[in-house]
Amino acid sequence: AQSVTQLGSHVSVSEGALVLLRCNYSSSVPPYLFWYVQYPNQGLQLLLKYTTGATLVKGINGFEAEFKKSETSFHLTKPSAHMSDAAEYFCAVIGTGGGNKLTFGTGTQLKVEL
Amino acid sequence: DTAVSQTPKYLVTQMGNDKSIKCEQNLGHDTMYWYKQDSKKFLKIMFSYNNKELIINETVPNRFSPKSPDKAHLNLHINSLELGDSAVYFCASRIGNTEAFFGQGTRLTVV
């Protein structure tokens, strides 16, 4: 079985500040990990993904995440927040051992203040 | 040209009615999903089809029945709608171990 835990359902940062959204996963097989963003009244858009290879992955809009197997984490960061980053962010996991169940965390709402 | 398209985008209906939501993907993917997003934004998988075959069927009332006429389509039919069915329903597709692509969602309101 696999699962994802996102710590903090709401995160608030000032514009220009570091963004850190936390994600920890549980998987019995090597995982594939994803971060999605959802803007109001829209579908989910992929920010970045980790499958194999380099553990630091870069995504769109200046976001990046690092896969740390020892910590079972895949935290999302951005050096400098912009007002347009305000949205809901979801971490997701799928096991590589077969099956197709893409499991999402409970989401983190990011608020960016002036 | 939309990759994953759902219709309708909004659906308002009375309790007890039957309704369908349609989903089509033009990405050549072999796996399609239905997710339900509740008012707290929690995304719960409902069904998954691979090559028209049902492979994931979570604990969903049997009033919900998915149908996949071909690899590019996955429709969701809901019988006897209840107030608690009000949510946003998302269709998604993927292939292999790539990321899933999502539709824009169908906001279902049962009154």
PDB file of C-alpha atoms in Angstrom, chain A residues 36-97:
ATOM      1  CA  TYR A  36       0.488  19.073  -8.767  1.00  0.00           C
ATOM      2  CA  VAL A  37      -0.943  22.580  -8.480  1.00  0.00           C
ATOM      3  CA  GLN A  38      -4.616  23.493  -8.640  1.00  0.00           C
ATOM      4  CA  TYR A  39      -5.697  27.057  -9.232  1.00  0.00           C
ATOM      5  CA  PRO A  40      -9.258  28.035  -8.271  1.00  0.00           C
ATOM      6  CA  ASN A  41     -11.921  26.370 -10.385  1.00  0.00           C
ATOM      7  CA  GLN A  42      -9.369  24.570 -12.496  1.00  0.00           C
ATOM      8  CA  GLY A  43      -8.004  21.071 -12.936  1.00  0.00           C
ATOM      9  CA  LEU A  44      -4.680  19.792 -11.670  1.00  0.00           C
ATOM     10  CA  GLN A  45      -1.490  20.766 -13.443  1.00  0.00           C
ATOM     11  CA  LEU A  46       1.785  18.926 -13.041  1.00  0.00           C
ATOM     12  CA  LEU A  47       4.532  20.969 -11.393  1.00  0.00           C
ATOM     13  CA  LEU A  48       7.255  18.325 -11.357  1.00  0.00           C
ATOM     14  CA  LYS A  49       7.898  14.625 -10.978  1.00  0.00           C
ATOM     15  CA  TYR A  50      10.484  12.176  -9.705  1.00  0.00           C
ATOM     16  CA  THR A  51      10.744   8.793 -11.367  1.00  0.00           C
ATOM     17  CA  THR A  52      14.375   7.694 -11.404  1.00  0.00           C
ATOM     18  CA  GLY A  53      17.772   9.335 -11.651  1.00  0.00           C
ATOM     19  CA  ALA A  54      18.603  12.721 -10.202  1.00  0.00           C
ATOM     20  CA  THR A  55      16.954  13.217  -6.844  1.00  0.00           C
ATOM     21  CA  LEU A  56      16.656  16.986  -7.209  1.00  0.00           C
ATOM     22  CA  VAL A  57      14.023  17.718  -9.790  1.00  0.00           C
ATOM     23  CA  LYS A  58      13.107  21.069 -11.241  1.00  0.00           C
ATOM     24  CA  GLY A  59       9.661  21.955 -12.376  1.00  0.00           C
ATOM     25  CA  ILE A  60       7.698  24.778 -13.835  1.00  0.00           C
ATOM     26  CA  ASN A  61       7.359  28.261 -12.346  1.00  0.00           C
ATOM     27  CA  GLY A  62      10.640  28.002 -10.450  1.00  0.00           C
ATOM     28  CA  PHE A  63       9.621  25.130  -8.191  1.00  0.00           C
ATOM     29  CA  GLU A  64      11.854  22.216  -7.307  1.00  0.00           C
ATOM     30  CA  ALA A  65      11.709  19.185  -5.057  1.00  0.00           C
ATOM     31  CA  GLU A  66      14.220  16.734  -3.662  1.00  0.00           C
ATOM     32  CA  PHE A  67      13.594  13.030  -3.259  1.00  0.00           C
ATOM     33  CA  LYS A  68      15.153  11.839   0.002  1.00  0.00           C
ATOM     34  CA  LYS A  69      14.767   8.115   0.385  1.00  0.00           C
ATOM     35  CA  SER A  70      16.252   8.047   3.879  1.00  0.00           C
ATOM     36  CA  GLU A  71      13.636  10.534   5.064  1.00  0.00           C
ATOM     37  CA  THR A  72      10.842   9.260   2.765  1.00  0.00           C
ATOM     38  CA  SER A  73      10.279  12.866   1.808  1.00  0.00           C
ATOM     39  CA  PHE A  74       9.648  14.877  -1.325  1.00  0.00           C
ATOM     40  CA  HIS A  75       9.346  18.469  -0.158  1.00  0.00           C
ATOM     41  CA  LEU A  76       8.505  21.235  -2.622  1.00  0.00           C
ATOM     42  CA  THR A  77      10.421  24.499  -2.539  1.00  0.00           C
ATOM     43  CA  LYS A  78      10.633  27.798  -4.346  1.00  0.00           C
ATOM     44  CA  PRO A  79      13.233  30.417  -3.391  1.00  0.00           C
ATOM     45  CA  SER A  80      10.993  33.435  -3.832  1.00  0.00           C
ATOM     46  CA  ALA A  81       7.202  33.376  -3.668  1.00  0.00           C
ATOM     47  CA  HIS A  82       5.094  35.325  -6.095  1.00  0.00           C
ATOM     48  CA  MET A  83       1.478  36.343  -5.691  1.00  0.00           C
ATOM     49  CA  SER A  84       0.583  34.112  -8.619  1.00  0.00           C
ATOM     50  CA  ASP A  85       1.788  31.047  -6.650  1.00  0.00           C
ATOM     51  CA  ALA A  86      -1.280  31.193  -4.422  1.00  0.00           C
ATOM     52  CA  ALA A  87      -3.072  27.900  -5.070  1.00  0.00           C
ATOM     53  CA  GLU A  88      -3.674  24.406  -3.728  1.00  0.00           C
ATOM     54  CA  TYR A  89      -0.717  22.032  -3.971  1.00  0.00           C
ATOM     55  CA  PHE A  90      -0.953  18.255  -3.986  1.00  0.00           C
ATOM     56  CA  CYS A  91       1.732  15.651  -3.542  1.00  0.00           C
ATOM     57  CA  ALA A  92       1.018  12.255  -5.138  1.00  0.00           C
ATOM     58  CA  VAL A  93       2.622   8.830  -5.261  1.00  0.00           C
ATOM     59  CA  ILE A  94       2.393   5.785  -7.417  1.00  0.00           C
ATOM     60  CA  GLY A  95       4.205   2.546  -6.755  1.00  0.00           C
ATOM     61  CA  THR A  96       6.465   1.203  -9.458  1.00  0.00           C
ATOM     62  CA  GLY A  97       5.698  -2.389  -8.621  1.00  0.00           C
TER      63      GLY A  97
END
